[in-house]
Structures are given as C-alpha cells and as structure tokens.
C-alpha cells in the first residue's frame, strides 16, 4: 500500500546506481524517500507510474481529487509524453509540488 505522505512531503532518496538529476540538487535522504514512494505507487513494478497508479496512490493516501486535477498533475509530470512517469519525472514533480 502506498505511503500516506504526499509527493511534496515524501522523504527524499538516493540511488547508488543513478546519480541525482542534474536539474535537481536534492539530498540523498530525500531522494531515497522519493524512491520508496515511487516503488509503492508503481503497483505493477514496471518502473513507471501510470495515471491509474497515480489515482490509486492518491486514494490510498486519503487524497480526493477530481479526474481533471489528476490528469493535469500526471501530464505535468510526464515530460516526454509517453503516457507514464519514470522516476526522474516523479522526482521533478515532487520538487515542483514542494515549491508551491
């Protein structure tokens, strides 16, 4: 079950095999937390989060949004428009949301 923390408040994570995103100067601890959240949201362990998985993660966290808000959030995260959010896109979204 996904963690109850929102993207903006989820702890950060680091990954030994991949360096932090060049555009993001986040701590290893925050990156590690985001990695944990990403894995929890990625229900099928595909390495990507789908719009359906994002919707389910929000619901599991007790967050209720209409479908337009979820779609807009997903589309903002999906920078390469491939219909799925990879970890780096997820990190960028979390950073964007934490600045609001």
CSV table of N, CA, C and O in Angstrom, one decimal:
chain,number,residue,atom,x,y,z
A,1,UNK,N,0.8,-1.2,0.0
A,1,UNK,CA,0.0,0.0,0.0
A,1,UNK,C,0.9,1.2,0.0
A,1,UNK,O,1.9,1.3,0.7
A,2,UNK,N,0.6,2.2,-0.8
A,2,UNK,CA,1.4,3.4,-0.9
A,2,UNK,C,1.5,4.2,0.4
A,2,UNK,O,0.5,4.1,1.2
A,3,UNK,N,2.6,4.8,0.7
A,3,UNK,CA,2.7,5.6,1.9
A,3,UNK,C,1.7,6.7,1.9
A,3,UNK,O,1.3,7.2,0.9
A,4,UNK,N,1.4,7.2,3.1
A,4,UNK,CA,0.4,8.2,3.2
A,4,UNK,C,0.9,9.6,2.9
A,4,UNK,O,0.2,10.6,2.8
A,5,UNK,N,2.2,9.8,2.8
A,5,UNK,CA,2.8,11.1,2.6
A,5,UNK,C,2.5,11.5,1.2
A,5,UNK,O,2.5,10.7,0.3
A,6,UNK,N,2.3,12.8,1.0
A,6,UNK,CA,2.1,13.4,-0.3
A,6,UNK,C,3.5,13.4,-1.0
A,6,UNK,O,4.5,13.3,-0.4
A,7,UNK,N,3.4,13.7,-2.3
A,7,UNK,CA,4.7,13.8,-3.1
A,7,UNK,C,5.5,15.0,-2.5
A,7,UNK,O,6.7,14.9,-2.5
A,8,UNK,N,4.8,16.0,-2.1
A,8,UNK,CA,5.5,17.2,-1.6
A,8,UNK,C,6.2,17.0,-0.3
A,8,UNK,O,7.2,17.6,0.1
A,9,UNK,N,5.6,16.0,0.5
A,9,UNK,CA,6.2,15.8,1.9
A,9,UNK,C,6.9,14.5,2.0
A,9,UNK,O,7.5,14.2,3.0
A,10,UNK,N,6.9,13.7,0.9
A,10,UNK,CA,7.6,12.4,1.0
A,10,UNK,C,9.1,12.6,1.2
A,10,UNK,O,9.7,13.5,0.7
A,11,UNK,N,9.7,11.8,2.0
A,11,UNK,CA,11.2,11.9,2.2
A,11,UNK,C,11.9,11.7,0.9
A,11,UNK,O,11.4,11.1,0.0
A,12,UNK,N,13.1,12.1,0.8
A,12,UNK,CA,13.9,12.0,-0.4
A,12,UNK,C,14.7,10.8,-0.4
A,12,UNK,O,15.0,10.2,0.6
A,13,UNK,N,15.2,10.4,-1.6
A,13,UNK,CA,16.0,9.2,-1.7
A,13,UNK,C,17.2,9.4,-2.6
A,13,UNK,O,17.3,10.2,-3.5
A,14,UNK,N,18.2,8.5,-2.4
A,14,UNK,CA,19.3,8.4,-3.3
A,14,UNK,C,19.4,7.0,-3.9
A,14,UNK,O,19.0,6.1,-3.2
A,15,UNK,N,20.0,6.9,-5.1
A,15,UNK,CA,20.1,5.6,-5.7
A,15,UNK,C,21.5,5.4,-6.0
A,15,UNK,O,22.1,6.2,-6.7
A,16,UNK,N,22.2,4.3,-5.6
A,16,UNK,CA,23.6,4.1,-5.8
A,16,UNK,C,23.9,3.9,-7.3
A,16,UNK,O,25.0,4.3,-7.7
A,17,UNK,N,23.0,3.4,-8.1
A,17,UNK,CA,23.2,3.2,-9.5
A,17,UNK,C,23.0,4.3,-10.4
A,17,UNK,O,23.4,4.3,-11.6
A,18,UNK,N,22.3,5.4,-9.9
A,18,UNK,CA,22.0,6.5,-10.8
A,18,UNK,C,22.3,7.8,-10.0
A,18,UNK,O,21.8,7.9,-8.9
A,19,UNK,N,23.0,8.7,-10.6
A,19,UNK,CA,23.2,10.0,-10.0
A,19,UNK,C,22.0,10.8,-9.9
A,19,UNK,O,21.0,10.6,-10.7
A,20,UNK,N,21.9,11.8,-9.0
A,20,UNK,CA,20.7,12.7,-8.9
A,20,UNK,C,20.6,13.4,-10.2
A,20,UNK,O,21.5,13.6,-11.0
A,21,UNK,N,19.3,13.8,-10.5
A,21,UNK,CA,19.0,14.5,-11.7
A,21,UNK,C,19.8,15.8,-11.7
A,21,UNK,O,20.0,16.5,-10.7
A,22,UNK,N,20.4,16.2,-12.9
A,22,UNK,CA,21.3,17.3,-13.0
A,22,UNK,C,20.5,18.6,-12.6
A,22,UNK,O,21.1,19.5,-12.1
A,23,UNK,N,19.2,18.7,-12.9
A,23,UNK,CA,18.5,19.9,-12.7
A,23,UNK,C,18.0,19.9,-11.2
A,23,UNK,O,17.5,20.9,-10.8
A,24,UNK,N,18.2,18.9,-10.5
A,24,UNK,CA,17.7,18.9,-9.1
A,24,UNK,C,18.9,18.6,-8.1
A,24,UNK,O,19.6,17.7,-8.2
A,25,UNK,N,19.0,19.5,-7.2
A,25,UNK,CA,20.0,19.4,-6.2
A,25,UNK,C,19.4,18.9,-4.8
A,25,UNK,O,19.4,19.7,-3.9
A,26,UNK,N,18.8,17.8,-4.8
A,26,UNK,CA,18.1,17.3,-3.6
A,26,UNK,C,19.1,16.4,-2.8
A,26,UNK,O,20.0,15.8,-3.4
A,27,UNK,N,18.8,16.3,-1.5
A,27,UNK,CA,19.6,15.5,-0.7
A,27,UNK,C,19.4,14.0,-1.0
A,27,UNK,O,18.4,13.5,-1.5
A,28,UNK,N,20.4,13.2,-0.6
A,28,UNK,CA,20.4,11.7,-0.8
A,28,UNK,C,19.2,11.2,0.0
A,28,UNK,O,18.5,10.3,-0.4
A,29,UNK,N,19.0,11.7,1.2
A,29,UNK,CA,17.9,11.2,2.1
A,29,UNK,C,16.6,11.5,1.4
A,29,UNK,O,15.7,10.6,1.4
A,30,UNK,N,16.3,12.7,0.9
A,30,UNK,CA,15.1,13.0,0.2
A,30,UNK,C,14.9,12.1,-1.0
A,30,UNK,O,13.8,11.6,-1.3
A,31,UNK,N,15.9,11.9,-1.8
A,31,UNK,CA,15.9,11.1,-3.0
A,31,UNK,C,15.5,9.6,-2.6
A,31,UNK,O,14.8,9.0,-3.3
A,32,UNK,N,16.1,9.1,-1.5
A,32,UNK,CA,15.8,7.8,-1.0
A,32,UNK,C,14.3,7.6,-0.7
A,32,UNK,O,13.6,6.6,-1.0
A,33,UNK,N,13.8,8.7,0.0
A,33,UNK,CA,12.3,8.6,0.3
A,33,UNK,C,11.4,8.7,-0.9
A,33,UNK,O,10.4,8.0,-1.0
A,34,UNK,N,11.9,9.5,-1.9
A,34,UNK,CA,11.1,9.5,-3.1
A,34,UNK,C,11.1,8.2,-3.9
A,34,UNK,O,10.2,7.8,-4.5
A,35,UNK,N,12.3,7.5,-3.8
A,35,UNK,CA,12.4,6.2,-4.4
A,35,UNK,C,11.5,5.2,-3.8
A,35,UNK,O,10.8,4.5,-4.4
A,36,UNK,N,11.4,5.3,-2.4
A,36,UNK,CA,10.4,4.4,-1.7
A,36,UNK,C,9.0,4.7,-2.1
A,36,UNK,O,8.2,3.8,-2.3
A,37,UNK,N,8.7,6.0,-2.2
A,37,UNK,CA,7.3,6.3,-2.5
A,37,UNK,C,7.0,5.9,-4.0
A,37,UNK,O,5.9,5.3,-4.3
A,38,UNK,N,8.0,6.1,-4.9
A,38,UNK,CA,7.8,5.7,-6.3
A,38,UNK,C,7.5,4.2,-6.4
A,38,UNK,O,6.6,3.8,-7.1
A,39,UNK,N,8.3,3.4,-5.7
A,39,UNK,CA,8.1,2.0,-5.7
A,39,UNK,C,6.8,1.6,-5.2
A,39,UNK,O,6.1,0.6,-5.7
A,40,UNK,N,6.3,2.3,-4.2
A,40,UNK,CA,5.0,2.0,-3.6
A,40,UNK,C,3.9,2.3,-4.6
A,40,UNK,O,2.9,1.6,-4.7
A,41,UNK,N,4.0,3.4,-5.3
A,41,UNK,CA,3.0,3.9,-6.2
A,41,UNK,C,3.0,3.0,-7.5
A,41,UNK,O,2.0,2.8,-8.2
A,42,UNK,N,4.2,2.5,-7.8
A,42,UNK,CA,4.3,1.6,-9.0
A,42,UNK,C,3.8,0.2,-8.7
A,42,UNK,O,4.6,-0.7,-8.5
A,43,UNK,N,2.5,0.1,-8.7
A,43,UNK,CA,1.9,-1.1,-8.2
A,43,UNK,C,2.3,-2.4,-9.0
A,43,UNK,O,2.4,-3.5,-8.4
A,44,UNK,N,2.6,-2.3,-10.3
A,44,UNK,CA,2.9,-3.5,-11.1
A,44,UNK,C,4.4,-3.6,-11.2
A,44,UNK,O,4.9,-4.5,-12.0
A,45,UNK,N,5.2,-2.8,-10.5
A,45,UNK,CA,6.7,-2.9,-10.5
A,45,UNK,C,7.3,-2.8,-11.9
A,45,UNK,O,8.3,-3.4,-12.2
A,46,UNK,N,6.6,-2.0,-12.8
A,46,UNK,CA,7.1,-1.8,-14.2
A,46,UNK,C,8.2,-0.8,-14.3
A,46,UNK,O,8.9,-0.7,-15.3
A,47,UNK,N,8.5,0.0,-13.2
A,47,UNK,CA,9.5,1.0,-13.3
A,47,UNK,C,8.9,2.3,-13.8
A,47,UNK,O,9.6,3.3,-13.9
A,48,UNK,N,7.6,2.4,-13.9
A,48,UNK,CA,6.9,3.6,-14.3
A,48,UNK,C,5.6,3.7,-13.5
A,48,UNK,O,5.0,2.7,-13.0
A,49,UNK,N,5.1,4.9,-13.4
A,49,UNK,CA,3.8,5.1,-12.7
A,49,UNK,C,2.8,5.5,-13.8
A,49,UNK,O,3.1,6.4,-14.6
A,50,UNK,N,1.7,4.8,-13.9
A,50,UNK,CA,0.6,5.1,-14.9
A,50,UNK,C,-0.4,6.1,-14.2
A,50,UNK,O,-0.3,6.3,-13.0
A,51,UNK,N,-1.2,6.7,-15.0
A,51,UNK,CA,-2.3,7.6,-14.5
A,51,UNK,C,-3.1,6.8,-13.5
A,51,UNK,O,-3.5,7.3,-12.4
A,52,UNK,N,-3.4,5.6,-13.8
A,52,UNK,CA,-4.3,4.8,-12.9
A,52,UNK,C,-3.5,4.5,-11.5
A,52,UNK,O,-4.1,4.6,-10.5
A,53,UNK,N,-2.2,4.2,-11.6
A,53,UNK,CA,-1.5,4.0,-10.4
A,53,UNK,C,-1.4,5.3,-9.6
A,53,UNK,O,-1.5,5.3,-8.3
A,54,UNK,N,-1.3,6.5,-10.2
A,54,UNK,CA,-1.2,7.7,-9.5
A,54,UNK,C,-2.6,8.0,-8.8
A,54,UNK,O,-2.6,8.4,-7.7
A,55,UNK,N,-3.7,7.7,-9.5
A,55,UNK,CA,-5.0,7.9,-9.0
A,55,UNK,C,-5.2,7.0,-7.7
A,55,UNK,O,-5.7,7.4,-6.7
A,56,UNK,N,-4.8,5.7,-7.8
A,56,UNK,CA,-4.9,4.8,-6.7
A,56,UNK,C,-4.0,5.2,-5.5
A,56,UNK,O,-4.4,5.1,-4.4
A,57,UNK,N,-2.8,5.8,-5.8
A,57,UNK,CA,-1.9,6.2,-4.8
A,57,UNK,C,-2.5,7.4,-4.0
A,57,UNK,O,-2.5,7.4,-2.8
A,58,UNK,N,-3.1,8.3,-4.8
A,58,UNK,CA,-3.8,9.4,-4.1
A,58,UNK,C,-5.0,8.9,-3.2
A,58,UNK,O,-5.1,9.4,-2.1
A,59,UNK,N,-5.8,8.0,-3.7
A,59,UNK,CA,-6.9,7.5,-3.0
A,59,UNK,C,-6.4,6.8,-1.7
A,59,UNK,O,-6.9,7.0,-0.6
A,60,UNK,N,-5.3,6.0,-1.8
A,60,UNK,CA,-4.7,5.2,-0.7
A,60,UNK,C,-4.2,6.2,0.4
A,60,UNK,O,-4.2,5.9,1.6
A,61,UNK,N,-3.8,7.4,-0.1
A,61,UNK,CA,-3.2,8.4,0.8
A,61,UNK,C,-4.3,9.2,1.4
A,61,UNK,O,-4.1,10.1,2.2
A,62,UNK,N,-5.6,8.9,1.0
A,62,UNK,CA,-6.7,9.7,1.6
A,62,UNK,C,-6.9,11.0,0.9
A,62,UNK,O,-7.6,11.9,1.4
A,63,UNK,N,-6.3,11.2,-0.3
A,63,UNK,CA,-6.4,12.4,-1.1
A,63,UNK,C,-7.5,12.2,-2.1
A,63,UNK,O,-7.4,11.3,-2.9
A,64,UNK,N,-8.4,13.2,-2.2
A,64,UNK,CA,-9.5,13.1,-3.2
A,64,UNK,C,-9.4,14.2,-4.1
A,64,UNK,O,-9.5,15.4,-3.7
A,65,UNK,N,-9.2,13.9,-5.4
A,65,UNK,CA,-9.1,14.9,-6.4
A,65,UNK,C,-10.0,14.5,-7.6
A,65,UNK,O,-10.2,13.3,-7.8
A,66,UNK,N,-10.5,15.5,-8.3
A,66,UNK,CA,-11.3,15.1,-9.5
A,66,UNK,C,-10.4,14.7,-10.6
A,66,UNK,O,-9.2,14.9,-10.5
A,67,UNK,N,-10.9,14.0,-11.5
A,67,UNK,CA,-10.1,13.4,-12.6
A,67,UNK,C,-9.3,14.4,-13.4
A,67,UNK,O,-8.2,14.1,-13.8
A,68,UNK,N,-9.8,15.6,-13.5
A,68,UNK,CA,-9.1,16.7,-14.3
A,68,UNK,C,-7.8,17.0,-13.5
A,68,UNK,O,-6.7,17.2,-14.1
A,69,UNK,N,-7.9,17.2,-12.2
A,69,UNK,CA,-6.7,17.5,-11.4
A,69,UNK,C,-5.6,16.4,-11.5
A,69,UNK,O,-4.4,16.6,-11.7
A,70,UNK,N,-6.1,15.2,-11.4
A,70,UNK,CA,-5.2,14.0,-11.5
A,70,UNK,C,-4.5,14.0,-12.9
A,70,UNK,O,-3.3,13.8,-13.1
A,71,UNK,N,-5.4,14.2,-14.0
A,71,UNK,CA,-4.8,14.2,-15.3
A,71,UNK,C,-3.8,15.3,-15.5
A,71,UNK,O,-2.8,15.1,-16.1
A,72,UNK,N,-4.2,16.5,-15.0
A,72,UNK,CA,-3.2,17.7,-15.2
A,72,UNK,C,-1.9,17.4,-14.4
A,72,UNK,O,-0.8,17.7,-14.9
A,73,UNK,N,-2.0,16.8,-13.2
A,73,UNK,CA,-0.8,16.5,-12.4
A,73,UNK,C,0.0,15.5,-13.2
A,73,UNK,O,1.3,15.6,-13.3
A,74,UNK,N,-0.6,14.5,-13.7
A,74,UNK,CA,0.1,13.4,-14.4
A,74,UNK,C,0.7,14.0,-15.7
A,74,UNK,O,1.9,13.7,-16.0
A,75,UNK,N,0.0,14.8,-16.4
A,75,UNK,CA,0.5,15.4,-17.7
A,75,UNK,C,1.7,16.3,-17.4
A,75,UNK,O,2.7,16.4,-18.2
A,76,UNK,N,1.7,17.0,-16.3
A,76,UNK,CA,2.8,17.9,-15.9
A,76,UNK,C,4.0,17.0,-15.6
A,76,UNK,O,5.1,17.4,-16.0
A,77,UNK,N,3.8,15.9,-14.9
A,77,UNK,CA,4.9,15.0,-14.6
A,77,UNK,C,5.5,14.3,-15.8
A,77,UNK,O,6.7,14.1,-15.9
A,78,UNK,N,4.6,13.9,-16.8
A,78,UNK,CA,5.0,13.1,-17.9
A,78,UNK,C,5.7,14.0,-19.0
A,78,UNK,O,5.1,14.3,-20.0
A,79,UNK,N,6.9,14.4,-18.7
A,79,UNK,CA,7.6,15.4,-19.5
A,79,UNK,C,7.9,14.9,-21.0
A,79,UNK,O,7.9,15.7,-21.9
A,80,UNK,N,8.1,13.6,-21.2
A,80,UNK,CA,8.3,13.1,-22.5
A,80,UNK,C,7.1,12.6,-23.2
A,80,UNK,O,7.1,12.0,-24.3
A,81,UNK,N,5.9,12.8,-22.6
A,81,UNK,CA,4.6,12.4,-23.1
A,81,UNK,C,4.5,11.0,-23.6
A,81,UNK,O,3.9,10.7,-24.6
A,82,UNK,N,5.0,10.1,-22.8
A,82,UNK,CA,4.9,8.6,-23.2
A,82,UNK,C,3.8,7.9,-22.5
A,82,UNK,O,3.7,6.7,-22.6
A,83,UNK,N,3.0,8.7,-21.7
A,83,UNK,CA,1.9,8.1,-21.0
A,83,UNK,C,2.3,7.4,-19.7
A,83,UNK,O,1.4,6.7,-19.1
A,84,UNK,N,3.5,7.6,-19.2
A,84,UNK,CA,3.9,7.0,-18.0
A,84,UNK,C,5.0,7.9,-17.3
A,84,UNK,O,5.6,8.7,-18.0
A,85,UNK,N,5.1,7.9,-16.0
A,85,UNK,CA,6.0,8.7,-15.3
A,85,UNK,C,7.2,7.8,-14.8
A,85,UNK,O,6.9,6.9,-14.0
A,86,UNK,N,8.4,8.2,-15.2
A,86,UNK,CA,9.5,7.4,-14.7
A,86,UNK,C,10.0,8.1,-13.4
A,86,UNK,O,9.5,9.1,-13.0
A,87,UNK,N,11.0,7.5,-12.8
A,87,UNK,CA,11.5,8.0,-11.5
A,87,UNK,C,12.0,9.5,-11.6
A,87,UNK,O,11.6,10.3,-10.7
A,88,UNK,N,12.7,9.8,-12.6
A,88,UNK,CA,13.2,11.2,-12.7
A,88,UNK,C,12.1,12.2,-12.9
A,88,UNK,O,12.2,13.3,-12.4
A,89,UNK,N,11.1,11.8,-13.7
A,89,UNK,CA,9.9,12.7,-13.8
A,89,UNK,C,9.2,12.8,-12.5
A,89,UNK,O,8.7,13.9,-12.2
A,90,UNK,N,9.1,11.7,-11.7
A,90,UNK,CA,8.5,11.7,-10.4
A,90,UNK,C,9.2,12.7,-9.5
A,90,UNK,O,8.6,13.5,-8.7
A,91,UNK,N,10.6,12.6,-9.5
A,91,UNK,CA,11.4,13.5,-8.6
A,91,UNK,C,11.1,14.9,-9.0
A,91,UNK,O,10.9,15.8,-8.1
A,92,UNK,N,11.1,15.2,-10.3
A,92,UNK,CA,10.9,16.6,-10.8
A,92,UNK,C,9.5,17.1,-10.3
A,92,UNK,O,9.3,18.3,-9.9
A,93,UNK,N,8.5,16.2,-10.4
A,93,UNK,CA,7.1,16.6,-9.9
A,93,UNK,C,7.1,16.9,-8.4
A,93,UNK,O,6.6,17.9,-8.0
A,94,UNK,N,7.8,16.0,-7.7
A,94,UNK,CA,7.8,16.2,-6.2
A,94,UNK,C,8.5,17.5,-5.9
A,94,UNK,O,8.0,18.3,-5.0
A,95,UNK,N,9.6,17.9,-6.6
A,95,UNK,CA,10.3,19.1,-6.3
A,95,UNK,C,9.4,20.3,-6.7
A,95,UNK,O,9.3,21.3,-6.0
A,96,UNK,N,8.6,20.2,-7.8
A,96,UNK,CA,7.7,21.3,-8.2
A,96,UNK,C,6.6,21.5,-7.2
A,96,UNK,O,6.4,22.6,-6.8
A,97,UNK,N,6.1,20.4,-6.7
A,97,UNK,CA,5.0,20.5,-5.7
A,97,UNK,C,5.5,21.0,-4.4
A,97,UNK,O,4.7,21.7,-3.7
A,98,UNK,N,6.7,20.7,-4.0
A,98,UNK,CA,7.2,21.1,-2.7
A,98,UNK,C,7.5,22.6,-2.7
A,98,UNK,O,7.6,23.2,-1.7
A,99,UNK,N,7.6,23.3,-3.9
A,99,UNK,CA,7.8,24.7,-4.0
A,99,UNK,C,6.5,25.5,-4.0
A,99,UNK,O,6.6,26.7,-4.0
A,100,UNK,N,5.4,24.8,-4.0
A,100,UNK,CA,4.1,25.5,-4.1
A,100,UNK,C,3.6,25.8,-2.7
A,100,UNK,O,3.9,25.3,-1.7
